[in-house]
Coordinates of C-alpha atoms in Angstrom, one line a residue:
X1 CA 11.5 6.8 60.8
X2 CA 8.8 7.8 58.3
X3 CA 5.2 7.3 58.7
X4 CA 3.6 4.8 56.2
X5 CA 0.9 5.5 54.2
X6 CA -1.2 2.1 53.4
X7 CA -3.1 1.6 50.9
X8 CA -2.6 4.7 48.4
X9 CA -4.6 5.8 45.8
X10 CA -2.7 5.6 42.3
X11 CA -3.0 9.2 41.5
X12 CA -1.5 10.1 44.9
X13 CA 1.7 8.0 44.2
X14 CA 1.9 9.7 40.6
X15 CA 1.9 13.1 42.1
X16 CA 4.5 12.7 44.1
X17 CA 6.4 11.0 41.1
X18 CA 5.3 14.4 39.3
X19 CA 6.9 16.8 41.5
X20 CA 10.3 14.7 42.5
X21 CA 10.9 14.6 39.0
X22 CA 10.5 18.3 38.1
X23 CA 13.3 18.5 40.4
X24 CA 15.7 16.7 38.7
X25 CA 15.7 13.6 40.8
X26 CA 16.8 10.1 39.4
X27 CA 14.0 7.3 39.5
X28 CA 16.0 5.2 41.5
X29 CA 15.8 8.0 44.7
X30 CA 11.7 8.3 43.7
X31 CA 11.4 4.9 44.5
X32 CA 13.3 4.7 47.9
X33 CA 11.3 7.4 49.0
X34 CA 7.8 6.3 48.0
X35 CA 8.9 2.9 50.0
X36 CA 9.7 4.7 52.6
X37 CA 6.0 6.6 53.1
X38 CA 3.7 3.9 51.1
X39 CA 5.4 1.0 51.7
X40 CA 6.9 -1.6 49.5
X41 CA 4.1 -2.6 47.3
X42 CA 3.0 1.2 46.3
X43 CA 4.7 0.9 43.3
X44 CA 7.6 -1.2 41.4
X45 CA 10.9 0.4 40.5
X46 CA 9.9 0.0 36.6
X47 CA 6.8 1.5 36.8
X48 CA 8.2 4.4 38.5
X49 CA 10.5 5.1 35.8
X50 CA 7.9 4.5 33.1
X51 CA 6.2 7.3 34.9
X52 CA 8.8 9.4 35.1
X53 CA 9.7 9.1 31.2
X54 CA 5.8 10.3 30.5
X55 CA 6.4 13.2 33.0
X56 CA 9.5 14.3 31.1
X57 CA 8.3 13.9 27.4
X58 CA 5.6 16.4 28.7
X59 CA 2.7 14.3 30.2
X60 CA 1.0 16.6 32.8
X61 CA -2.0 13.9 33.6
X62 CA -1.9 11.4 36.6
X63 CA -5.1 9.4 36.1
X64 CA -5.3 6.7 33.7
X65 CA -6.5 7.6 30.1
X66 CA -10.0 6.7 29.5
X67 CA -9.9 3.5 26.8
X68 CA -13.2 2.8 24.4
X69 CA -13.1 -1.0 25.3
X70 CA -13.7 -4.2 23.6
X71 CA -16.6 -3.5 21.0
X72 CA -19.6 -5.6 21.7
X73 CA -20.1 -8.3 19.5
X74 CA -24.2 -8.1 20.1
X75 CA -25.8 -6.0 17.1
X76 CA -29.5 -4.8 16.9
X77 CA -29.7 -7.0 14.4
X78 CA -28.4 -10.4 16.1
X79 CA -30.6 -9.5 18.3
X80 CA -33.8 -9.7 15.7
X81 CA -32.2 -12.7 14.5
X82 CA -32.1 -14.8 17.9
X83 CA -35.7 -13.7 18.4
X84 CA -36.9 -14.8 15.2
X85 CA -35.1 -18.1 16.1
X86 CA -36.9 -18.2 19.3
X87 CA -39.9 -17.7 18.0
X88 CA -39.8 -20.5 15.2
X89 CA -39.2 -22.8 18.0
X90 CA -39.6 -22.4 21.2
X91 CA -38.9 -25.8 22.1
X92 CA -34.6 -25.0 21.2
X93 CA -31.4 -25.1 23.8
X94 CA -28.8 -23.2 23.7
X95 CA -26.8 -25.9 21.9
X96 CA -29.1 -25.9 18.9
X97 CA -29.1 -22.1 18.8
X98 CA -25.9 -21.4 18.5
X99 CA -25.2 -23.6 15.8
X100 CA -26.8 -20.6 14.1
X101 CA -24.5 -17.9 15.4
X102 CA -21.0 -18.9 15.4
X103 CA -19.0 -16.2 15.6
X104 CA -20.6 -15.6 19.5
X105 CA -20.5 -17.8 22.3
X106 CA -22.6 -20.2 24.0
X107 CA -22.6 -18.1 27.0
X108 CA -23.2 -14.3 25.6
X109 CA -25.8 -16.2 23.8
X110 CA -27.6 -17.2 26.9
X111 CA -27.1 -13.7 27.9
X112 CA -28.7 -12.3 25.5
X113 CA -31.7 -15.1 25.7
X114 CA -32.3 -14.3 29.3
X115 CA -31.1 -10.7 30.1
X116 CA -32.0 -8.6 26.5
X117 CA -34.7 -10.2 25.5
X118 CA -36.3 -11.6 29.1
X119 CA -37.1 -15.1 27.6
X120 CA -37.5 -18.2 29.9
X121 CA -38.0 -21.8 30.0
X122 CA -41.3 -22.5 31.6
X123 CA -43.3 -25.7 31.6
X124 CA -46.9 -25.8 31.1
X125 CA -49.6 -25.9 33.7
X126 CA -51.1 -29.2 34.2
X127 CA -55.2 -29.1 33.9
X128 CA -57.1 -32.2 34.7
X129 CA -58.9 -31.4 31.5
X130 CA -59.9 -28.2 28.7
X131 CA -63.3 -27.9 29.5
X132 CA -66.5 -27.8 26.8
X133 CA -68.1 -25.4 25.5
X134 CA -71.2 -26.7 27.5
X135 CA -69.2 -27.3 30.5
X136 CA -68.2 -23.1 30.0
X137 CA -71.8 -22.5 29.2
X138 CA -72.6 -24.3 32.8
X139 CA -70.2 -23.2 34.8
X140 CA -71.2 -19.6 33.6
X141 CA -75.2 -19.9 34.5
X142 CA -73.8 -21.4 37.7
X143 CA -71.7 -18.5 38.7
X144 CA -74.4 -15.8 37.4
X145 CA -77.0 -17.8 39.4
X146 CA -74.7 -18.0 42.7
X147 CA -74.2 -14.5 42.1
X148 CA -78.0 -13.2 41.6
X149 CA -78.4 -14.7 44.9
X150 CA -75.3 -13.2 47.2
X151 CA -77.0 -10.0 46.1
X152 CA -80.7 -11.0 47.1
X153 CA -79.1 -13.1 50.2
X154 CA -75.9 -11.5 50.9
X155 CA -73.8 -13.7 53.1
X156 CA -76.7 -16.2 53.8
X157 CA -76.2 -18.1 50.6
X158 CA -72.2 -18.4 51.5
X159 CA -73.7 -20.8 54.0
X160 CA -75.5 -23.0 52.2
X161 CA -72.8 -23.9 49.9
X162 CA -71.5 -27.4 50.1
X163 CA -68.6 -28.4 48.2
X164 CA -67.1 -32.2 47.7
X165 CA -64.8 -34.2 46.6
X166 CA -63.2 -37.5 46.1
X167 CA -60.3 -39.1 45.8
X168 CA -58.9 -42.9 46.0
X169 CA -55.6 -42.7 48.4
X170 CA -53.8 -46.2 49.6
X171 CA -54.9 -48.1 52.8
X172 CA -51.6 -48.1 54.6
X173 CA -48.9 -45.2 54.1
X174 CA -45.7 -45.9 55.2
X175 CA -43.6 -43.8 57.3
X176 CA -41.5 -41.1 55.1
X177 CA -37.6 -40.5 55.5
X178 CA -38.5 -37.0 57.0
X179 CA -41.2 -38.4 59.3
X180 CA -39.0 -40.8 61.0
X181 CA -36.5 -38.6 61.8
X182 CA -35.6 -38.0 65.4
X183 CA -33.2 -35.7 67.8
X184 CA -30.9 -38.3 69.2
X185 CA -27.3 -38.1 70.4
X186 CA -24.1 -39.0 68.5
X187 CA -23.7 -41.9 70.6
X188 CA -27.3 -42.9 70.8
X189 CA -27.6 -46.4 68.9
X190 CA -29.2 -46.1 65.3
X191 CA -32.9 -46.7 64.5
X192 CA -33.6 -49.2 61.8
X193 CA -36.6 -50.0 60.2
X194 CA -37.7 -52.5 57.0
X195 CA -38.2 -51.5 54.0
X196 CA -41.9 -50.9 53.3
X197 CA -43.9 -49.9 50.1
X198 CA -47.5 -48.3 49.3
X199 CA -50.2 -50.7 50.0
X200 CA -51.8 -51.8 46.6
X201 CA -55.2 -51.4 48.4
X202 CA -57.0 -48.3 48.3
X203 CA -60.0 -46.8 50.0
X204 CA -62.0 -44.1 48.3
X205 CA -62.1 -40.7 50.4
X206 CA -64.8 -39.0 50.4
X207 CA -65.2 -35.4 51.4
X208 CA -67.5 -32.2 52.0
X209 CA -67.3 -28.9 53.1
X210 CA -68.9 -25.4 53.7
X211 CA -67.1 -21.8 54.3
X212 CA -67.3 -23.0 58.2
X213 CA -64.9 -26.2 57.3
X214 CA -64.8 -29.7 56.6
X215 CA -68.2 -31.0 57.9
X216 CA -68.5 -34.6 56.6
X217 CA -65.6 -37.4 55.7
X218 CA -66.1 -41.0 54.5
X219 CA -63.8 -44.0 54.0
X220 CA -64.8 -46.4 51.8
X221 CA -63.3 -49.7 50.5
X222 CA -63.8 -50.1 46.3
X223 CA -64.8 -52.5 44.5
X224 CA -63.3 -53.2 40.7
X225 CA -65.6 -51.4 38.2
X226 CA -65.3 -50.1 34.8
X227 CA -62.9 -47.9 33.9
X228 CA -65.5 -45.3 33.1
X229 CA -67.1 -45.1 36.9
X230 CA -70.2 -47.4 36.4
X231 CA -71.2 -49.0 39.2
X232 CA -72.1 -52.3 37.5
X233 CA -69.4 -54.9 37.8
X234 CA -67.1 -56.0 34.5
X235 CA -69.2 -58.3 32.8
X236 CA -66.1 -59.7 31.0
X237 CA -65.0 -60.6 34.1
X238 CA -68.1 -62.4 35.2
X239 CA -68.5 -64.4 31.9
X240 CA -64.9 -65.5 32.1
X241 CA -65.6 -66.3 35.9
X242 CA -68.7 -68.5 34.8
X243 CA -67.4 -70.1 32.1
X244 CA -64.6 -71.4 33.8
X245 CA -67.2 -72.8 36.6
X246 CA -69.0 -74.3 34.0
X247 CA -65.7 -76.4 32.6
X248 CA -64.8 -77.6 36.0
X249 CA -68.4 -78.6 36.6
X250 CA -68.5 -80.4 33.5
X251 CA -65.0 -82.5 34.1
X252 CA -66.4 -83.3 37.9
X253 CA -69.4 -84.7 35.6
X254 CA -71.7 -82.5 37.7
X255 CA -74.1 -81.1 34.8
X256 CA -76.4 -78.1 35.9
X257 CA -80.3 -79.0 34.2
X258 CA -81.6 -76.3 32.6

């Protein structure tokens, strides 16, 4: 009872194909014999006989020859081409694209999008708004003047620096998905809970703070104002209001004397 060999490497089995048949031996006894020390699946009967017609017609190599391959279909100059597509419009899909270059795929063009020429889809940044040249110009003298003093004050001035903000956030928030969520057994029963939405009422928050922390928070209820901040009420509002006093007055037959 032979040994077996698993797992061979193809050059091995070859060899051995190599030297049986320089001695004159049939393919079918090749065969038994490289079952009998690799195992079954080493190598099929027809293989080994194609193997041993290349040793005989003077083949003296047991590796695979090397092959050239499939020739790339992506060109230096497909590649200028997509990029001058890209940069045309930056706004394109893939779909689009490729209407341009049919005789590649959809998914070497992506390739090529992504991995030759490093492109990617990116959103832009949201700002609340592009500043003005005066706001620049004011923001600058700021910074040079916060900056004249750290180096007459050093850390001192750090102190005295109080930043705020404001913000209008809803009087009641409801209890999130993730915040309800509890460790319970399998057979525990099953929380319920109604369905609740933001409160339409909001409260202005109010904040301040140093390099120390938050040292200061308000709540504060609002009132409806202009659009544009003022602190004056609508006066649309208020003459509709009035006027429609007036007309009930006046069908009560209670007239106001001027």
């Amino acid at each position: 009872m032979f040994k077996v060999i698993e797992s061979p490497a193809p050059c091995d089995v070859r060899s051995v194909i190599r030297f049986l048949s320089a001695r004159n031996q049939s393919a079918a006894d090749i065969h038994r014999k490289i079952c009998e020390v690799y195992g079954a699946t080493a190598m099929c009967e027809g293989k080994v006989r194609k193997w041993v017609r290349d040793f005989k017609a003077g083949r003296d190599k047991v590796h695979d020859d090397s092959r050239s391959g499939r020739l790339s279909v992506i060109t230096d100059d497909m590649v200028a081409s997509v990029e001058a597509k890209i940069l045309e419009n930056r706004h394109f899909t893939i779909s689009t694209l490729s209407n341009g270059f049919l005789e590649v795929s959809r998914s070497v063009l992506y390739k090529l999008v992504s991995e030759k020429l490093n492109f990617k889809k990116l959103c832009s940044r949201w700002v609340p708004k592009f500043p003005t040249e005066d706001h620049k110009n004011k923001r600058f003298e700021c910074s040079l003047n916060f900056f004249t003093r750290y180096n007459e004050e050093c850390d001192a001035t750090l102190s005295r620096i109080i930043t705020g903000d404001e913000t209008r956030v809803s009087d009641v928030t409801t209890e999130s998905k993730q915040q309800s969520m509890e460790w319970r057994h399998t057979h525990s029963p099953v929380r319920v809970k109604a369905k609740e939405t933001l409160s339409q009422r909001k409260i202005m928050a109010s904040v301040f703070w140093n390099r120390h922390g938050v040292f200061f928070g308000r709540l504060h209820a609002t009132r409806n104002y202009h659009k544009c901040g003022s602190l004056r009420p609508n006066p649309s509002k208020a003459t509709q209001s009035d006027s429609k006093q007036k007309t009930r007055n006046a069908n009560r037959g209670n007239f106001a004397t001027p």
